[in-house]
CSV table of C-alpha atoms in Angstrom, one decimal:
chain,number,residue,atom,x,y,z
A,168,MET,CA,5.9,15.1,-34.8
A,169,GLN,CA,3.7,18.1,-34.1
A,170,THR,CA,4.3,21.3,-32.1
A,171,PHE,CA,1.7,23.4,-30.2
A,172,ASP,CA,1.7,26.7,-28.4
A,173,SER,CA,4.4,28.2,-30.7
A,174,GLY,CA,6.7,25.3,-30.1
A,175,LYS,CA,6.3,25.1,-26.4
A,176,ARG,CA,4.7,21.7,-26.5
A,177,VAL,CA,5.6,18.8,-28.8
A,178,ASN,CA,3.6,15.7,-29.5
A,179,ALA,CA,5.2,12.6,-31.1
A,180,ALA,CA,3.7,9.3,-32.2
A,181,CYS,CA,5.4,6.1,-33.3
A,182,SER,CA,4.3,2.7,-34.5
A,183,ARG,CA,4.7,0.1,-31.8
A,184,TRP,CA,5.5,-2.5,-34.4
A,185,VAL,CA,8.3,-0.9,-36.4
A,186,SER,CA,9.6,2.0,-34.3
A,187,SER,CA,11.2,2.6,-30.9
A,188,PHE,CA,11.8,5.7,-28.8
A,189,ALA,CA,13.5,7.0,-25.7
A,190,LEU,CA,13.0,10.2,-23.7
A,191,PHE,CA,15.9,11.7,-21.7
A,192,GLU,CA,16.0,14.3,-19.0
A,193,GLY,CA,17.9,17.5,-19.7
A,194,VAL,CA,21.3,18.1,-18.2
A,195,ASP,CA,22.0,14.7,-16.8
A,196,PHE,CA,20.6,13.0,-19.9
A,197,VAL,CA,18.9,10.3,-17.8
A,198,CYS,CA,16.4,8.1,-19.7
A,199,TYR,CA,13.0,8.3,-17.9
A,200,GLN,CA,10.8,6.7,-20.5
A,201,CYS,CA,11.3,4.4,-23.5
A,202,SER,CA,9.6,1.8,-25.6
A,203,THR,CA,10.0,-1.9,-24.7
A,204,ASN,CA,12.1,-2.6,-27.7
A,205,PHE,CA,14.5,0.3,-27.3
A,206,HIS,CA,17.0,-1.3,-25.1
A,207,GLU,CA,17.6,-3.9,-27.8
A,208,GLU,CA,18.6,-1.2,-30.3
A,209,GLU,CA,20.4,1.1,-27.9
A,210,ALA,CA,23.8,0.0,-29.2
A,211,LEU,CA,22.9,1.2,-32.7
A,212,TYR,CA,22.5,4.7,-31.5
A,213,LYS,CA,25.4,4.9,-29.1
A,214,SER,CA,27.5,7.3,-31.3
A,215,ALA,CA,24.6,9.7,-31.8
A,216,MET,CA,23.7,9.6,-28.1
A,217,ASP,CA,27.3,10.4,-27.2
A,218,ASP,CA,27.2,13.4,-29.4
A,219,LEU,CA,23.9,14.5,-27.9
A,220,ARG,CA,25.4,14.3,-24.4
A,221,LYS,CA,28.3,16.6,-25.5
A,222,VAL,CA,25.7,19.1,-26.8
A,223,PHE,CA,23.7,19.0,-23.6
A,224,ALA,CA,26.9,19.3,-21.5
A,225,GLY,CA,27.8,22.5,-23.4
A,226,CYS,CA,24.3,23.8,-23.1
A,227,SER,CA,24.4,23.2,-19.3
A,228,GLN,CA,27.2,25.7,-19.0
A,229,VAL,CA,25.1,28.3,-20.8
A,230,ILE,CA,22.2,27.6,-18.6
A,231,LYS,CA,24.2,28.1,-15.5
A,232,ALA,CA,25.6,31.4,-16.8
A,233,MET,CA,22.1,32.6,-17.6
A,234,GLN,CA,20.8,31.7,-14.1
A,235,SER,CA,23.6,33.8,-12.6
A,236,ILE,CA,22.5,37.0,-14.1
A,237,SER,CA,20.1,39.4,-12.3
A,238,TYR,CA,17.0,38.8,-14.4
A,239,ARG,CA,17.0,35.0,-14.0
A,240,THR,CA,13.7,33.3,-13.5
A,241,LYS,CA,13.3,31.4,-10.2
A,242,PRO,CA,12.9,27.7,-11.0
A,243,CYS,CA,9.5,26.2,-10.0
A,244,SER,CA,9.8,24.3,-6.7
A,245,GLU,CA,8.7,20.7,-6.8
A,246,VAL,CA,6.0,19.6,-4.4
A,247,PHE,CA,5.9,16.0,-3.5
A,248,SER,CA,3.3,14.2,-1.4
A,249,PHE,CA,3.7,11.5,1.1
A,250,LEU,CA,1.6,8.3,0.8
A,251,ARG,CA,-0.3,9.5,4.0
A,252,GLU,CA,-1.6,12.5,2.0
A,253,ILE,CA,-3.1,10.7,-1.0
A,254,LYS,CA,-6.7,11.3,-2.0
A,255,ILE,CA,-9.1,9.6,-4.4
A,256,GLY,CA,-8.9,11.3,-7.8
A,257,LYS,CA,-6.2,13.8,-6.9
A,258,ARG,CA,-3.0,13.8,-9.0
A,259,PHE,CA,0.3,13.8,-7.1
A,260,ASP,CA,4.0,13.4,-7.3
A,261,LEU,CA,5.8,10.9,-5.0
A,262,VAL,CA,9.4,10.3,-3.8
A,263,CYS,CA,9.6,6.6,-2.9
A,264,ARG,CA,11.7,3.5,-2.7
A,265,ILE,CA,11.2,0.6,-5.1
A,266,LEU,CA,10.8,-2.5,-3.0
A,267,HIS,CA,10.0,-5.0,-5.7
A,268,ALA,CA,9.5,-5.2,-9.4
A,269,ASP,CA,7.5,-7.8,-11.3
A,270,GLU,CA,9.6,-9.8,-13.8
A,271,ASP,CA,8.2,-7.9,-16.8
A,272,THR,CA,8.5,-4.6,-14.9
A,273,SER,CA,4.9,-3.9,-15.6
A,274,ALA,CA,4.3,-3.2,-11.9
A,275,VAL,CA,6.4,-2.1,-8.9
A,276,PHE,CA,5.8,-2.0,-5.2
A,277,VAL,CA,6.7,1.4,-3.6
A,278,TRP,CA,7.1,2.7,0.0
A,279,ASP,CA,8.0,6.0,1.7
A,280,GLY,CA,7.7,5.0,5.3
A,281,THR,CA,4.3,6.7,5.9
A,282,ASP,CA,0.8,5.3,6.3
A,283,ALA,CA,-1.8,5.7,3.6
A,284,PRO,CA,-5.2,6.8,4.9
A,285,PRO,CA,-7.7,4.0,5.5
A,286,ALA,CA,-9.9,3.6,2.4
A,287,SER,CA,-13.7,3.5,2.6
A,288,ILE,CA,-15.1,0.1,1.7
A,289,LEU,CA,-17.9,-0.1,-0.8
A,290,ALA,CA,-19.3,-3.6,-1.3
A,291,LYS,CA,-22.4,-4.8,-3.1
A,292,ARG,CA,-24.9,-6.8,-1.1
A,293,SER,CA,-24.4,-9.7,-3.5
A,294,GLU,CA,-20.7,-9.7,-2.6
A,295,GLU,CA,-21.1,-9.7,1.2
A,296,ASP,CA,-21.8,-13.4,1.4
A,297,LYS,CA,-18.5,-14.2,-0.4
A,298,ALA,CA,-15.1,-14.4,1.2
A,299,PHE,CA,-13.3,-11.0,1.2
A,300,SER,CA,-10.9,-10.6,-1.7
A,301,SER,CA,-8.1,-8.3,-0.8
A,302,LEU,CA,-5.5,-6.5,-2.9
A,303,SER,CA,-3.1,-6.2,0.0
A,304,VAL,CA,0.5,-6.5,-0.9
A,305,HIS,CA,1.0,-9.8,1.0
A,306,THR,CA,-1.7,-11.5,-1.1
A,307,LEU,CA,0.2,-10.6,-4.3
A,308,LEU,CA,3.8,-11.6,-3.3
A,309,SER,CA,5.4,-14.6,-1.6
A,310,ARG,CA,6.5,-14.6,2.0
A,311,ASP,CA,10.1,-14.9,0.9
A,312,VAL,CA,9.8,-11.6,-0.9
A,313,LEU,CA,8.0,-9.9,2.0
A,314,LEU,CA,10.8,-10.8,4.3
A,315,SER,CA,12.9,-8.1,2.7
A,316,PHE,CA,10.2,-5.4,3.1
A,317,PRO,CA,9.9,-2.8,5.9
A,318,THR,CA,7.2,-3.8,8.4
A,319,VAL,CA,6.1,-0.2,9.1
A,320,GLY,CA,4.6,2.0,6.5
A,321,THR,CA,2.2,1.4,3.6
A,322,ILE,CA,3.4,-0.5,0.5
A,323,LEU,CA,1.4,0.2,-2.6
A,324,ARG,CA,1.5,-1.4,-6.1
A,325,VAL,CA,2.0,0.9,-9.1
A,326,HIS,CA,0.9,-0.7,-12.4
A,327,LEU,CA,2.7,0.8,-15.4
A,328,SER,CA,3.7,0.1,-18.9
A,329,SER,CA,6.9,-1.8,-18.9
A,330,HIS,CA,8.8,0.9,-20.8
A,331,LEU,CA,8.5,3.2,-17.8
A,332,PHE,CA,10.1,0.8,-15.4
A,333,TYR,CA,12.4,-1.4,-17.3
A,334,ARG,CA,15.5,0.2,-15.7
A,335,VAL,CA,14.4,0.3,-12.1
A,336,LYS,CA,15.3,-2.4,-9.6
A,337,PRO,CA,14.6,-3.1,-5.9
A,338,GLY,CA,16.4,-0.6,-3.7
A,339,ASP,CA,16.2,2.3,-6.1
A,340,TRP,CA,14.8,5.6,-5.0
A,341,VAL,CA,12.8,7.4,-7.6
A,342,LYS,CA,10.6,10.4,-8.2
A,343,LEU,CA,7.2,9.4,-9.8
A,344,TYR,CA,5.4,12.3,-11.4
A,345,HIS,CA,1.7,12.7,-12.2
A,346,LEU,CA,0.2,9.7,-10.4
A,347,LEU,CA,-3.5,9.1,-9.7
A,348,CYS,CA,-5.0,7.1,-6.8
A,349,GLU,CA,-8.2,5.0,-6.8
A,350,VAL,CA,-9.7,2.5,-4.4
A,351,ASP,CA,-10.5,-1.1,-5.5
A,352,ARG,CA,-12.1,-3.5,-3.0
A,353,GLY,CA,-11.1,-1.3,-0.1
A,354,SER,CA,-7.4,-1.1,-1.1
A,355,TRP,CA,-5.5,1.8,-2.6
A,356,VAL,CA,-4.4,1.4,-6.2
A,357,ILE,CA,-1.9,3.8,-7.8
A,358,LYS,CA,-2.4,4.4,-11.5
A,359,VAL,CA,-0.4,6.3,-14.1
A,360,THR,CA,-1.5,9.1,-16.3
A,361,SER,CA,-0.5,10.0,-19.8
A,362,SER,CA,2.2,12.4,-18.4
A,363,THR,CA,3.7,10.0,-15.7
A,364,LYS,CA,7.5,10.1,-15.6
A,365,VAL,CA,10.1,8.3,-13.6
A,366,HIS,CA,13.3,9.9,-12.3
A,367,HIS,CA,16.1,8.1,-10.4
A,368,LEU,CA,17.5,9.6,-7.2
A,369,ALA,CA,20.8,9.0,-5.5
A,370,GLN,CA,20.9,7.3,-2.1
A,371,ASP,CA,22.3,10.5,-0.5
A,372,ASP,CA,19.7,12.8,-2.1
A,373,ARG,CA,18.3,15.3,0.4
A,374,LEU,CA,14.8,14.1,-0.2
A,375,VAL,CA,15.8,10.5,0.4
A,376,GLU,CA,17.7,11.5,3.6
A,377,LYS,CA,14.7,13.4,4.8
A,378,ILE,CA,12.3,10.5,4.4
A,379,MET,CA,14.7,8.1,6.2
A,380,ARG,CA,15.2,10.6,9.1
A,381,ILE,CA,11.4,10.7,9.5
A,382,TYR,CA,11.2,6.9,9.3
A,383,ASP,CA,14.0,6.3,11.8
A,384,LYS,CA,12.4,8.7,14.3
A,385,ARG,CA,9.2,6.9,14.0
A,386,LEU,CA,10.8,3.5,14.6
A,387,SER,CA,12.5,4.9,17.8
A,388,SER,CA,9.1,5.6,19.3
A,389,LYS,CA,7.2,3.0,21.3
A,390,LEU,CA,4.1,3.8,19.2
A,391,GLY,CA,6.0,3.5,15.9
A,392,HIS,CA,4.3,0.3,15.0
A,393,ILE,CA,0.8,1.8,15.4
A,394,SER,CA,-1.0,3.2,12.3
A,395,PHE,CA,-0.9,7.0,12.2
A,396,TRP,CA,-4.6,6.9,11.4
A,397,CYS,CA,-5.8,5.1,14.5
A,398,PHE,CA,-5.4,8.1,16.8
A,399,PRO,CA,-7.2,9.1,19.0
A,400,SER,CA,-9.1,5.7,18.9
A,401,PRO,CA,-9.0,2.9,19.9
A,402,PRO,CA,-9.1,3.6,23.7
A,403,GLY,CA,-12.3,2.4,25.2
A,404,LEU,CA,-13.5,0.4,22.2
A,405,THR,CA,-12.0,-2.9,23.2
A,406,GLU,CA,-9.9,-4.3,26.0
A,407,THR,CA,-7.3,-7.1,25.9
A,408,ASP,CA,-5.9,-9.5,28.5
A,409,ASP,CA,-2.3,-8.6,27.6
A,410,ASN,CA,-1.8,-4.9,28.1
A,411,CYS,CA,2.0,-5.1,28.4
A,412,ALA,CA,2.9,-6.6,25.1
A,413,PRO,CA,4.3,-4.2,22.6
A,414,PHE,CA,2.2,-3.3,19.5
A,415,VAL,CA,3.1,-4.8,16.2
A,416,THR,CA,1.9,-4.3,12.6
A,417,LEU,CA,0.2,-7.0,10.6
A,418,MET,CA,3.3,-7.1,8.4
A,419,ASP,CA,5.3,-7.8,11.5
A,420,ILE,CA,3.0,-10.8,12.2
A,421,ILE,CA,3.2,-12.1,8.6
A,422,THR,CA,7.0,-12.0,8.5
A,423,PHE,CA,7.6,-13.1,12.1
A,424,PRO,CA,10.4,-15.8,12.0
A,425,LYS,CA,8.4,-18.2,14.3
A,426,VAL,CA,5.3,-20.0,13.1
A,427,THR,CA,3.5,-19.8,16.5
A,428,CYS,CA,3.4,-16.6,18.6
A,429,LYS,CA,1.1,-14.2,20.3
A,430,TYR,CA,0.8,-10.6,19.2
A,431,ARG,CA,-1.0,-7.3,20.1
A,432,CYS,CA,-2.0,-4.9,17.4
A,433,ILE,CA,-4.4,-2.1,16.4
A,434,VAL,CA,-6.5,-2.9,13.3
A,435,ARG,CA,-9.8,-2.4,11.5
A,436,VAL,CA,-12.2,-5.3,10.8
A,437,VAL,CA,-13.1,-4.8,7.1
A,438,ALA,CA,-15.0,-8.0,6.4
A,439,ALA,CA,-16.6,-11.0,8.1
A,440,TYR,CA,-17.3,-14.5,6.6
A,441,PRO,CA,-20.0,-15.8,6.8
A,442,TRP,CA,-21.8,-12.5,6.5
A,443,GLN,CA,-25.1,-13.4,8.2
A,444,VAL,CA,-24.8,-13.6,12.0
A,445,GLU,CA,-27.3,-16.6,11.9
A,446,ASP,CA,-24.5,-18.5,10.1
A,447,PHE,CA,-21.8,-17.8,12.7
A,448,CYS,CA,-22.9,-21.0,14.5
A,449,SER,CA,-22.5,-24.3,12.7
A,450,ASP,CA,-24.8,-26.4,14.8
A,451,GLU,CA,-28.5,-26.4,15.7
A,452,ASN,CA,-27.7,-25.9,19.4
A,453,ARG,CA,-25.7,-22.8,18.6
A,454,ARG,CA,-22.7,-23.9,20.7
A,455,HIS,CA,-20.0,-23.9,18.0
A,456,HIS,CA,-19.3,-20.4,16.8
A,457,GLN,CA,-16.8,-19.6,14.1
A,458,VAL,CA,-16.4,-16.5,11.9
A,459,LEU,CA,-13.5,-15.4,9.7
A,460,LEU,CA,-12.6,-11.8,10.2
A,461,THR,CA,-10.5,-9.8,7.8
A,462,LEU,CA,-8.2,-7.4,9.7
A,463,GLU,CA,-6.5,-4.5,8.2
A,464,ASP,CA,-3.9,-1.9,9.2
A,465,SER,CA,-1.7,0.4,7.2
A,466,THR,CA,0.7,-2.4,6.2
A,467,ALA,CA,-1.4,-5.4,5.2
A,468,THR,CA,-4.6,-7.4,5.7
A,469,LEU,CA,-4.8,-10.6,7.6
A,470,GLU,CA,-7.6,-13.2,8.1
A,471,ALA,CA,-8.1,-14.4,11.6
A,472,PHE,CA,-10.7,-16.8,13.1
A,473,LEU,CA,-12.9,-15.9,16.0
A,474,CYS,CA,-14.1,-19.2,17.6
A,475,ASN,CA,-16.2,-20.6,20.4
A,476,LYS,CA,-15.1,-19.3,23.9
A,477,ASP,CA,-12.9,-16.6,22.3
A,478,ALA,CA,-15.9,-15.5,20.3
A,479,GLU,CA,-18.3,-15.5,23.3
A,480,TYR,CA,-15.7,-13.4,25.2
A,481,PHE,CA,-15.2,-11.1,22.3
A,482,TRP,CA,-18.9,-10.3,21.7
A,483,GLY,CA,-19.8,-10.3,25.4
A,484,LEU,CA,-23.0,-12.3,25.0
A,485,GLY,CA,-24.4,-15.8,24.2
A,486,PHE,CA,-25.0,-16.8,20.6
A,487,GLN,CA,-28.8,-17.0,21.1
A,488,ASP,CA,-29.2,-13.2,20.9
A,489,THR,CA,-28.8,-12.8,17.2
A,490,GLU,CA,-30.2,-9.3,17.0
A,491,THR,CA,-27.7,-7.8,19.5
A,492,LEU,CA,-25.0,-9.8,17.8
A,493,ARG,CA,-26.0,-8.2,14.5
A,494,LYS,CA,-25.8,-4.7,15.9
A,495,LYS,CA,-22.3,-5.4,17.3
A,496,ARG,CA,-21.2,-6.8,14.0
A,497,ASN,CA,-22.5,-3.8,12.1
A,498,TRP,CA,-20.7,-1.4,14.4
A,499,LEU,CA,-17.5,-3.4,14.2
A,500,LEU,CA,-17.6,-3.4,10.4
A,501,GLY,CA,-18.7,0.3,10.1
A,502,ILE,CA,-22.2,-0.5,8.8
A,503,ARG,CA,-24.7,2.3,9.2
A,504,GLU,CA,-27.8,1.0,10.8
A,505,SER,CA,-30.2,3.4,9.1
A,506,SER,CA,-28.9,2.9,5.6
A,507,ASN,CA,-31.0,0.8,3.2
A,508,PHE,CA,-28.6,1.2,0.4
A,509,VAL,CA,-25.0,0.2,-0.1
A,510,ALA,CA,-23.0,2.9,1.6
A,511,PRO,CA,-19.3,3.3,2.1
A,512,ARG,CA,-18.1,1.6,5.3
A,513,ASN,CA,-15.5,3.1,7.6
A,514,PRO,CA,-14.8,0.6,10.4
A,515,PRO,CA,-13.4,1.8,13.7
A,516,TRP,CA,-9.9,1.0,14.9
A,517,ILE,CA,-9.7,-1.6,17.7
A,518,GLU,CA,-7.0,-3.2,19.8
A,519,CYS,CA,-6.9,-7.0,19.7
A,520,CYS,CA,-4.7,-10.0,20.5
A,521,ILE,CA,-3.8,-12.5,17.8
A,522,LEU,CA,-2.4,-16.0,18.0
A,523,SER,CA,-0.6,-17.7,15.1
A,524,TYR,CA,-0.6,-21.5,14.9
A,525,TYR,CA,-0.3,-24.4,12.4
A,526,THR,CA,-2.6,-27.3,11.6
A,527,ASN,CA,0.0,-29.7,10.2
A,528,LYS,CA,3.2,-30.2,12.2
A,529,ALA,CA,4.9,-31.7,9.1
A,530,ASP,CA,4.2,-28.5,7.1
A,531,PRO,CA,3.9,-25.7,9.6
A,532,TRP,CA,4.5,-22.6,7.4
A,533,ASN,CA,2.0,-23.7,4.7
A,534,THR,CA,-0.7,-24.5,7.2
A,535,ARG,CA,-0.2,-21.3,9.3
A,536,LEU,CA,-3.4,-19.7,10.5
A,537,TYR,CA,-4.4,-16.9,12.9
A,538,ARG,CA,-7.1,-16.5,15.5
A,539,ILE,CA,-8.2,-13.7,17.8
A,540,PHE,CA,-8.1,-14.3,21.6
A,541,GLY,CA,-8.2,-12.4,24.9
A,542,THR,CA,-10.1,-9.5,23.3
A,543,ARG,CA,-13.5,-8.1,24.4
A,544,LEU,CA,-15.6,-5.6,22.5
A,545,LEU,CA,-16.9,-2.9,24.8
A,546,HIS,CA,-19.3,-1.2,22.5
């Protein structure tokens, strides 16, 4: 062990092969970080740990007494960010709920009821002719797991060393300190830093209660299932045939209890496959039109087909006019017409109608697909 700054900072190193360690938080003596092998040896140190707890309990009385005298130092107030406030490359602290943990606790999925900002999409030209590969939460977990998740608010994956998360479980509320956000394939990814810590919170903690009050108020609004980031658009960008249906999120659609249904939602179109508009039609007469659009909102991504008459209605033109079709596709995907280089794309929010259906009656859930219908692009 080494000390720095006259003992104010301590650095410790241990061999991962022959040593173990655990770090505990002050007065409450809560373990917030430990090596993967420590829990196996915890019983060996129980007596010493009990003695330490007694020491810290005595110290806590001294600390309280010192805080009561006139020259006490005001404790630093903690500042936590919502997921809606994250920015690329900016460190932040987060209060969130653990929705799911991988079996080896190397990654957890977290939620705070707010919508992360839409990420800019940067794709190489060589990748545009390939099917879009998303890091959305529903592509990483089974539908059975997703059924237990909230359908409003962004869910993000945090990838950590297992010793940070080995004691957390779904349903826990935690404080995560010193996180860092990056964007990978158009999706937010939360990464840890060398100083990341995990603190548990009680269900009745004031921060937890505040988050749930905000969330409950959002759900009570008729616009609660619309992404925070779509305002003031999408009025005027598209029109749909069903203006009376309530809006839902993509996670609502994915977890809906019926295989077939119609939905109305507000999304961004983040990818199209095939990429070249000349390939949207599969026959020489250009009568059969099919393109797979990747839709995104604050909760998930979803692939939906746009076919034949629905496609002609959507684009508002015949399939012979490829140049106009290309311009409309570029606008829909947020592609800058004047850019000769690969530039970040920021697609607009649009309103659309989606139909879920199956292709095999004997196996409806595993053959469930989606298509866009009753939607017209006005741009």
